[in-house]
Structures are given as structure tokens and as C-alpha cells.
């Protein structure tokens, strides 16, 4: 199986949506990126799955090589885009693997079109966005602002040092896929409405009718404040207190709601930060394969 995917587009109501495909005879598995990223961010995870699945990575509207219409930048709209990708590629049912805010999109697709989703794997995607702003504001050592749109080199350097704190081929491909003109700033204004939507409308886990697995980051001083290492004295105490009393309770409360509400839900912690599917690729791929193998005939 080649690591190089086939690229293409699917349209919904005239809006071109970019996809990458690693074709095989296996069951369909669709990868959904988080806010601000494209199908290219999965260029390292997808080949690790392609021997067992027909892997399709989807780029939402306003991102990467997909079109940038003026409307439908809502979680429901993105779920409709994802369903259009399934329709356009003649996928009747799929396992959906979604990163970050993409998890809310996957959930809405499964709730609105339960016959299309065999199961969901969430990749660090259980955040309670209603409290996200508060948690970020209480961070004692936030990274500096991201560089202005249009400066690709500065963006690469910022991401390598701060978020996610490393660099790899998939992130490079994702970076190159984005617009670097005035379009980039306009796109940002459009898609940020998704965060507002997620803040007002919590992810409806209780309405799921398919199995669900959440792989979540096992955060640490290294993953959250890597650019400040080694931390010592009062700074280390403040950072540890933030993780222990603010960030960790926020994350655990989100996980508890997921387990309480989603049928048969399970949570597995993976060492690493928010992008652990790139740093722990083989472990993540193994968890996805095991989840797929656990689906009963009723889920297929």
C-alpha cells in the first residue's frame, strides 16, 4: 500500500470539498481534522491504517484546498459536508475518526444520520467548549500570539516551538495546503464561528446510537509547556497547579460526561499532547484497529 494518497473533490450544493484517499478493499474509515486544519494532517496516520481500511481524509469548507463559500459555517453544516463526502464517494457506512473540534462534527453526523456511522473514534476531542475560554485565560504561561496570516515561515517556527511543539511531514503538508493571501484572514473569521457554535451547543453524546472510543492526551508539563523546560521553582509550581486544579478537572469532567452519556463509551489515555496521533502513530492505529474489530455485525 502506497503512502501517497489520491486527491480529489466532492461537491455539495456547488461547494468543492477536498479529500485524500488511500484506497483498499477494507471497510471505509473517514478521518476528520480539527479546526483550522486539512486532510493533509493525517498523511502519517492514514498509511498506518490503509492496509486494513479504505481510508478517506476530509477537508472541511474554508480549510486547505476546499472552497470558501460565505455561509454554512456551523457544526451541522460541516456534518452535512461530511455526509456529502460519503455520498460522493459511494460510502454507505463508515467508521469516523475525528480530531479535536472534528469530534463534534462526527457526533452530529452520527446523530442526524445514524445509519451512516458504524462507530466513532475521538482523538483528543472531548472538550467542554463552554469552559474552554475560562481554562485558557487561567493559563499562567500562555504561548505568544500566533504569527500574522501570510507568513508561512514564521508560522512553522511558532508551531514547532509552541503548538504542537514539534514538526513533521504531515504538518508541513497541512501548512502548505492553506491559503496565504488575504483569503486566510477571511477564512479565519468565518470558521471561528464554529467555536461559538460548540460553546452554545454541547456535543450530544446521549443521542449517539453507535459505539464510541475516546483516545485522549495524557498531558504533562512537557506537553503543555515544552518551550519552558526545564521549569524550576515558583514557575514550576504555578504550572503544576494550573494543570492539577484547572486543566485536569476540566478534561476529566468532559470525559466523565462522555462515559456517562454515550452508549458503551470507553476512554483510553495516550502519552503526548493534543497531536498524539502524530507522535504515537502506531499506538493510535492499533487502538483504532482494535475498536473496528470489536464492532458486532449489528454495527456493520
Short mmCIF file of N, CA and C in Angstrom, two decimals, residues 77-207:
data_model
loop_
_atom_site.label_atom_id
_atom_site.label_comp_id
_atom_site.label_asym_id
_atom_site.label_seq_id
_atom_site.Cartn_x
_atom_site.Cartn_y
_atom_site.Cartn_z
N UNK A 77 -23.68 22.26 9.50
CA UNK A 77 -23.26 22.42 8.12
C UNK A 77 -22.06 21.57 7.77
N UNK A 78 -21.11 21.49 8.69
CA UNK A 78 -19.93 20.66 8.45
C UNK A 78 -20.31 19.18 8.45
N UNK A 79 -21.27 18.81 9.30
CA UNK A 79 -21.75 17.43 9.28
C UNK A 79 -22.42 17.11 7.95
N UNK A 80 -23.15 18.07 7.40
CA UNK A 80 -23.75 17.87 6.08
C UNK A 80 -22.67 17.72 5.01
N UNK A 81 -21.59 18.49 5.13
CA UNK A 81 -20.46 18.34 4.20
C UNK A 81 -19.86 16.94 4.29
N UNK A 82 -19.70 16.46 5.51
CA UNK A 82 -19.13 15.13 5.71
C UNK A 82 -20.05 14.05 5.11
N UNK A 83 -21.35 14.20 5.28
CA UNK A 83 -22.28 13.24 4.67
C UNK A 83 -22.20 13.32 3.15
N UNK A 84 -22.00 14.50 2.60
CA UNK A 84 -21.86 14.65 1.15
C UNK A 84 -20.61 13.93 0.64
N UNK A 85 -19.56 13.93 1.45
CA UNK A 85 -18.35 13.18 1.07
C UNK A 85 -18.65 11.69 1.02
N UNK A 86 -19.37 11.17 2.01
CA UNK A 86 -19.76 9.76 1.98
C UNK A 86 -20.60 9.46 0.74
N UNK A 87 -21.54 10.33 0.46
CA UNK A 87 -22.38 10.13 -0.73
C UNK A 87 -21.56 10.16 -2.01
N UNK A 88 -20.70 11.17 -2.12
CA UNK A 88 -19.94 11.35 -3.34
C UNK A 88 -18.96 10.23 -3.62
N UNK A 89 -18.45 9.60 -2.56
CA UNK A 89 -17.50 8.50 -2.72
C UNK A 89 -18.18 7.14 -2.58
N UNK A 90 -19.51 7.16 -2.56
CA UNK A 90 -20.32 5.93 -2.51
C UNK A 90 -19.97 5.06 -1.30
N UNK A 91 -19.88 5.71 -0.15
CA UNK A 91 -19.63 5.02 1.12
C UNK A 91 -20.96 4.94 1.86
N UNK A 92 -21.47 3.73 2.03
CA UNK A 92 -22.75 3.58 2.71
C UNK A 92 -22.62 3.79 4.21
N UNK A 93 -21.58 3.18 4.82
CA UNK A 93 -21.35 3.32 6.26
C UNK A 93 -19.85 3.38 6.49
N UNK A 94 -19.45 4.10 7.54
CA UNK A 94 -18.02 4.27 7.80
C UNK A 94 -17.76 4.38 9.30
N UNK A 95 -16.57 3.99 9.68
CA UNK A 95 -16.04 4.37 10.98
C UNK A 95 -15.47 5.77 10.82
N UNK A 96 -15.80 6.66 11.73
CA UNK A 96 -15.32 8.04 11.65
C UNK A 96 -14.32 8.28 12.78
N UNK A 97 -13.14 8.76 12.40
CA UNK A 97 -12.07 9.08 13.35
C UNK A 97 -11.86 10.58 13.28
N UNK A 98 -12.07 11.28 14.39
CA UNK A 98 -12.10 12.74 14.35
C UNK A 98 -11.23 13.36 15.43
N UNK A 99 -10.47 14.37 15.02
CA UNK A 99 -9.57 15.07 15.93
C UNK A 99 -10.19 16.37 16.42
N UNK A 100 -10.04 16.65 17.71
CA UNK A 100 -10.38 17.93 18.30
C UNK A 100 -11.82 18.33 17.98
N UNK A 101 -12.03 19.56 17.45
CA UNK A 101 -13.39 20.01 17.17
C UNK A 101 -14.08 19.15 16.12
N UNK A 102 -13.29 18.41 15.34
CA UNK A 102 -13.88 17.48 14.39
C UNK A 102 -14.74 16.43 15.06
N UNK A 103 -14.48 16.16 16.33
CA UNK A 103 -15.30 15.20 17.07
C UNK A 103 -16.74 15.64 17.20
N UNK A 104 -16.97 16.94 17.35
CA UNK A 104 -18.35 17.43 17.44
C UNK A 104 -19.05 17.29 16.09
N UNK A 105 -18.29 17.47 15.00
CA UNK A 105 -18.86 17.29 13.67
C UNK A 105 -19.24 15.82 13.46
N UNK A 106 -18.34 14.92 13.83
CA UNK A 106 -18.62 13.48 13.68
C UNK A 106 -19.84 13.08 14.49
N UNK A 107 -19.97 13.61 15.70
CA UNK A 107 -21.11 13.27 16.55
C UNK A 107 -22.42 13.72 15.91
N UNK A 108 -22.42 14.91 15.37
CA UNK A 108 -23.65 15.42 14.75
C UNK A 108 -24.02 14.63 13.50
N UNK A 109 -23.02 14.18 12.74
CA UNK A 109 -23.33 13.31 11.62
C UNK A 109 -23.97 12.01 12.11
N UNK A 110 -23.40 11.41 13.15
CA UNK A 110 -23.92 10.15 13.66
C UNK A 110 -25.32 10.30 14.24
N UNK A 111 -25.60 11.44 14.84
CA UNK A 111 -26.93 11.68 15.42
C UNK A 111 -27.97 11.92 14.33
N UNK A 112 -27.58 12.71 13.33
CA UNK A 112 -28.52 13.06 12.27
C UNK A 112 -28.70 11.95 11.23
N UNK A 113 -27.63 11.17 11.03
CA UNK A 113 -27.67 10.09 10.03
C UNK A 113 -27.10 8.82 10.65
N UNK A 114 -27.80 8.23 11.62
CA UNK A 114 -27.23 7.10 12.36
C UNK A 114 -26.91 5.90 11.50
N UNK A 115 -27.58 5.76 10.37
CA UNK A 115 -27.29 4.63 9.51
C UNK A 115 -25.99 4.73 8.75
N UNK A 116 -25.34 5.90 8.82
CA UNK A 116 -24.13 6.09 8.04
C UNK A 116 -22.85 5.88 8.84
N UNK A 117 -22.95 5.83 10.17
CA UNK A 117 -21.76 5.78 11.03
C UNK A 117 -21.75 4.49 11.84
N UNK A 118 -20.73 3.64 11.60
CA UNK A 118 -20.59 2.39 12.34
C UNK A 118 -20.07 2.62 13.74
N UNK A 119 -19.21 3.60 13.90
CA UNK A 119 -18.61 3.90 15.19
C UNK A 119 -17.76 5.14 15.07
N UNK A 120 -17.45 5.76 16.21
CA UNK A 120 -16.63 6.98 16.23
C UNK A 120 -15.44 6.77 17.13
N UNK A 121 -14.27 7.19 16.65
CA UNK A 121 -13.07 7.27 17.48
C UNK A 121 -12.72 8.74 17.61
N UNK A 122 -12.73 9.24 18.83
CA UNK A 122 -12.41 10.64 19.11
C UNK A 122 -10.91 10.75 19.43
N UNK A 123 -10.22 11.66 18.76
CA UNK A 123 -8.80 11.90 19.02
C UNK A 123 -8.68 13.21 19.79
N UNK A 124 -8.54 13.12 21.10
CA UNK A 124 -8.48 14.29 21.98
C UNK A 124 -9.58 15.29 21.62
N UNK A 125 -10.80 14.80 21.63
CA UNK A 125 -11.92 15.57 21.08
C UNK A 125 -13.10 15.68 22.05
N UNK A 126 -12.86 15.55 23.35
CA UNK A 126 -13.98 15.57 24.30
C UNK A 126 -14.10 16.90 25.04
N UNK A 127 -13.56 17.95 24.52
CA UNK A 127 -13.51 19.21 25.25
C UNK A 127 -14.90 19.81 25.50
N UNK A 128 -15.06 20.37 26.69
CA UNK A 128 -16.24 21.17 27.02
C UNK A 128 -15.94 22.59 26.57
N UNK A 129 -16.42 22.96 25.38
CA UNK A 129 -16.09 24.28 24.83
C UNK A 129 -16.77 25.40 25.57
N UNK A 130 -17.78 25.09 26.37
CA UNK A 130 -18.41 26.12 27.19
C UNK A 130 -17.46 26.70 28.21
N UNK A 131 -16.44 25.94 28.63
CA UNK A 131 -15.48 26.42 29.62
C UNK A 131 -14.10 26.63 29.02
N UNK A 132 -13.97 26.42 27.73
CA UNK A 132 -12.66 26.49 27.08
C UNK A 132 -11.99 27.85 27.29
N UNK A 133 -12.74 28.93 27.08
CA UNK A 133 -12.17 30.26 27.24
C UNK A 133 -11.66 30.51 28.64
N UNK A 134 -12.44 30.09 29.63
CA UNK A 134 -12.02 30.26 31.03
C UNK A 134 -10.74 29.51 31.32
N UNK A 135 -10.65 28.27 30.85
CA UNK A 135 -9.46 27.46 31.09
C UNK A 135 -8.23 28.09 30.43
N UNK A 136 -8.38 28.58 29.21
CA UNK A 136 -7.25 29.21 28.53
C UNK A 136 -6.83 30.50 29.24
N UNK A 137 -7.79 31.27 29.72
CA UNK A 137 -7.47 32.53 30.39
C UNK A 137 -6.69 32.31 31.68
N UNK A 138 -6.88 31.16 32.32
CA UNK A 138 -6.20 30.90 33.59
C UNK A 138 -4.82 30.28 33.42
N UNK A 139 -4.41 30.07 32.18
CA UNK A 139 -3.07 29.54 31.92
C UNK A 139 -2.01 30.56 32.35
N UNK A 140 -1.13 30.22 33.29
CA UNK A 140 -0.15 31.21 33.76
C UNK A 140 0.97 31.48 32.77
N UNK A 141 1.14 30.60 31.79
CA UNK A 141 2.24 30.75 30.83
C UNK A 141 1.73 30.48 29.41
N UNK A 142 0.83 31.32 28.91
CA UNK A 142 0.31 31.08 27.55
C UNK A 142 1.41 31.34 26.51
N UNK A 143 1.36 30.64 25.38
CA UNK A 143 2.31 30.94 24.31
C UNK A 143 2.03 32.31 23.72
N UNK A 144 2.99 32.91 23.07
CA UNK A 144 2.74 34.21 22.42
C UNK A 144 1.75 34.04 21.27
N UNK A 145 1.17 35.14 20.81
CA UNK A 145 0.19 35.04 19.72
C UNK A 145 0.80 34.39 18.47
N UNK A 146 -0.05 33.67 17.76
CA UNK A 146 0.39 33.07 16.51
C UNK A 146 0.73 34.17 15.50
N UNK A 147 1.71 33.95 14.62
CA UNK A 147 2.09 34.98 13.64
C UNK A 147 0.93 35.39 12.74
N UNK A 148 1.09 36.57 12.14
CA UNK A 148 0.07 37.07 11.23
C UNK A 148 -0.10 36.13 10.04
N UNK A 149 -1.31 36.13 9.48
CA UNK A 149 -1.57 35.33 8.30
C UNK A 149 -0.66 35.78 7.16
N UNK A 150 -0.19 34.82 6.41
CA UNK A 150 0.63 35.12 5.25
C UNK A 150 2.09 34.85 5.44
N UNK A 151 2.53 34.65 6.68
CA UNK A 151 3.95 34.39 6.94
C UNK A 151 4.12 32.91 7.26
N UNK A 152 4.35 32.11 6.24
CA UNK A 152 4.44 30.66 6.41
C UNK A 152 5.64 30.26 7.25
N UNK A 153 6.79 30.89 7.04
CA UNK A 153 7.99 30.52 7.79
C UNK A 153 7.82 30.82 9.28
N UNK A 154 7.24 31.98 9.59
CA UNK A 154 7.03 32.33 11.00
C UNK A 154 6.02 31.39 11.64
N UNK A 155 5.00 31.00 10.89
CA UNK A 155 4.00 30.07 11.41
C UNK A 155 4.63 28.72 11.70
N UNK A 156 5.46 28.23 10.80
CA UNK A 156 6.14 26.95 11.02
C UNK A 156 7.02 27.01 12.27
N UNK A 157 7.76 28.10 12.43
CA UNK A 157 8.64 28.24 13.60
C UNK A 157 7.82 28.31 14.89
N UNK A 158 6.69 29.04 14.85
CA UNK A 158 5.84 29.17 16.04
C UNK A 158 5.26 27.82 16.42
N UNK A 159 4.73 27.08 15.45
CA UNK A 159 4.13 25.78 15.74
C UNK A 159 5.18 24.79 16.25
N UNK A 160 6.37 24.82 15.68
CA UNK A 160 7.42 23.91 16.12
C UNK A 160 7.80 24.15 17.57
N UNK A 161 7.80 25.42 17.98
CA UNK A 161 8.20 25.74 19.35
C UNK A 161 7.05 25.65 20.35
N UNK A 162 5.86 26.07 19.94
CA UNK A 162 4.77 26.21 20.91
C UNK A 162 3.65 25.17 20.74
N UNK A 163 2.91 25.24 19.67
CA UNK A 163 1.77 24.34 19.48
C UNK A 163 1.80 23.82 18.05
N UNK A 164 2.06 22.54 17.85
CA UNK A 164 2.07 21.44 18.83
C UNK A 164 3.40 21.23 19.56
N UNK A 165 4.45 21.97 19.19
CA UNK A 165 5.73 21.80 19.87
C UNK A 165 6.69 20.87 19.16
N UNK A 166 6.39 20.49 17.94
CA UNK A 166 7.26 19.66 17.11
C UNK A 166 6.87 19.88 15.66
N UNK A 167 7.59 19.26 14.75
CA UNK A 167 7.27 19.39 13.33
C UNK A 167 7.42 18.04 12.66
N UNK A 168 6.65 17.81 11.59
CA UNK A 168 6.73 16.55 10.86
C UNK A 168 6.19 16.77 9.44
N UNK A 169 6.30 15.77 8.61
CA UNK A 169 5.88 15.90 7.21
C UNK A 169 4.39 16.20 7.08
N UNK A 170 3.57 15.60 7.94
CA UNK A 170 2.13 15.84 7.85
C UNK A 170 1.78 17.29 8.16
N UNK A 171 2.43 17.87 9.17
CA UNK A 171 2.18 19.27 9.49
C UNK A 171 2.68 20.18 8.38
N UNK A 172 3.80 19.81 7.76
CA UNK A 172 4.31 20.60 6.64
C UNK A 172 3.33 20.57 5.47
N UNK A 173 2.81 19.39 5.16
CA UNK A 173 1.84 19.28 4.07
C UNK A 173 0.57 20.07 4.38
N UNK A 174 0.13 20.03 5.63
CA UNK A 174 -1.05 20.77 6.03
C UNK A 174 -0.80 22.27 5.92
N UNK A 175 0.36 22.72 6.35
CA UNK A 175 0.71 24.14 6.28
C UNK A 175 0.68 24.62 4.83
N UNK A 176 1.26 23.84 3.92
CA UNK A 176 1.34 24.24 2.52
C UNK A 176 -0.02 24.23 1.83
N UNK A 177 -0.98 23.50 2.40
CA UNK A 177 -2.30 23.41 1.77
C UNK A 177 -3.16 24.63 2.02
N UNK A 178 -2.76 25.48 2.97
CA UNK A 178 -3.62 26.59 3.35
C UNK A 178 -3.36 27.83 2.51
N UNK A 179 -4.37 28.69 2.43
CA UNK A 179 -4.25 29.94 1.69
C UNK A 179 -3.31 30.89 2.41
N UNK A 180 -2.48 31.58 1.65
CA UNK A 180 -1.54 32.54 2.25
C UNK A 180 -1.67 33.90 1.58
N UNK A 181 -2.91 34.35 1.48
CA UNK A 181 -3.25 35.65 0.92
C UNK A 181 -4.24 36.29 1.88
N UNK A 182 -4.88 37.35 1.43
CA UNK A 182 -5.92 37.96 2.26
C UNK A 182 -7.04 36.97 2.56
N UNK A 183 -7.18 35.92 1.72
CA UNK A 183 -8.19 34.89 1.93
C UNK A 183 -8.02 34.22 3.29
N UNK A 184 -6.76 34.08 3.75
CA UNK A 184 -6.51 33.38 5.01
C UNK A 184 -7.18 34.07 6.18
N UNK A 185 -7.08 35.39 6.24
CA UNK A 185 -7.70 36.13 7.33
C UNK A 185 -9.21 36.02 7.27
N UNK A 186 -9.77 36.09 6.06
CA UNK A 186 -11.23 35.98 5.91
C UNK A 186 -11.70 34.59 6.32
N UNK A 187 -10.95 33.57 5.92
CA UNK A 187 -11.30 32.21 6.31
C UNK A 187 -11.33 32.09 7.83
N UNK A 188 -10.35 32.65 8.50
CA UNK A 188 -10.30 32.55 9.96
C UNK A 188 -11.53 33.15 10.60
N UNK A 189 -11.97 34.29 10.10
CA UNK A 189 -13.16 34.93 10.65
C UNK A 189 -14.39 34.04 10.46
N UNK A 190 -14.47 33.37 9.32
CA UNK A 190 -15.62 32.51 9.06
C UNK A 190 -15.64 31.30 9.97
N UNK A 191 -14.52 30.58 10.05
CA UNK A 191 -14.53 29.31 10.76
C UNK A 191 -14.54 29.47 12.28
N UNK A 192 -14.14 30.63 12.78
CA UNK A 192 -14.16 30.81 14.23
C UNK A 192 -15.58 30.76 14.78
N UNK A 193 -16.57 30.94 13.91
CA UNK A 193 -17.94 30.79 14.35
C UNK A 193 -18.24 29.38 14.82
N UNK A 194 -17.45 28.40 14.37
CA UNK A 194 -17.64 27.03 14.83
C UNK A 194 -17.43 26.91 16.34
N UNK A 195 -16.44 27.64 16.85
CA UNK A 195 -16.20 27.59 18.30
C UNK A 195 -17.39 28.16 19.06
N UNK A 196 -17.97 29.23 18.54
CA UNK A 196 -19.16 29.79 19.18
C UNK A 196 -20.30 28.77 19.17
N UNK A 197 -20.44 28.07 18.05
CA UNK A 197 -21.49 27.05 17.93
C UNK A 197 -21.26 25.95 18.97
N UNK A 198 -20.00 25.48 19.07
CA UNK A 198 -19.69 24.41 20.02
C UNK A 198 -19.86 24.87 21.47
N UNK A 199 -19.63 26.15 21.72
CA UNK A 199 -19.79 26.69 23.07
C UNK A 199 -21.26 26.69 23.49
N UNK A 200 -22.13 27.05 22.56
CA UNK A 200 -23.56 27.16 22.86
C UNK A 200 -24.25 25.80 22.83
N UNK A 201 -23.77 24.89 21.97
CA UNK A 201 -24.42 23.60 21.78
C UNK A 201 -23.48 22.46 22.15
N UNK A 202 -23.54 21.97 23.37
CA UNK A 202 -22.65 20.88 23.79
C UNK A 202 -22.82 19.64 22.90
N UNK A 203 -21.75 18.88 22.77
CA UNK A 203 -21.77 17.68 21.94
C UNK A 203 -22.83 16.70 22.47
N UNK A 204 -23.77 16.26 21.62
CA UNK A 204 -24.91 15.44 22.09
C UNK A 204 -24.57 13.94 22.17
N UNK A 205 -23.69 13.57 23.08
CA UNK A 205 -23.29 12.17 23.20
C UNK A 205 -24.48 11.25 23.50
N UNK A 206 -25.42 11.74 24.29
CA UNK A 206 -26.54 10.89 24.70
C UNK A 206 -27.41 10.45 23.52
N UNK A 207 -27.30 11.14 22.40
CA UNK A 207 -28.11 10.79 21.23
C UNK A 207 -27.41 9.83 20.29
#
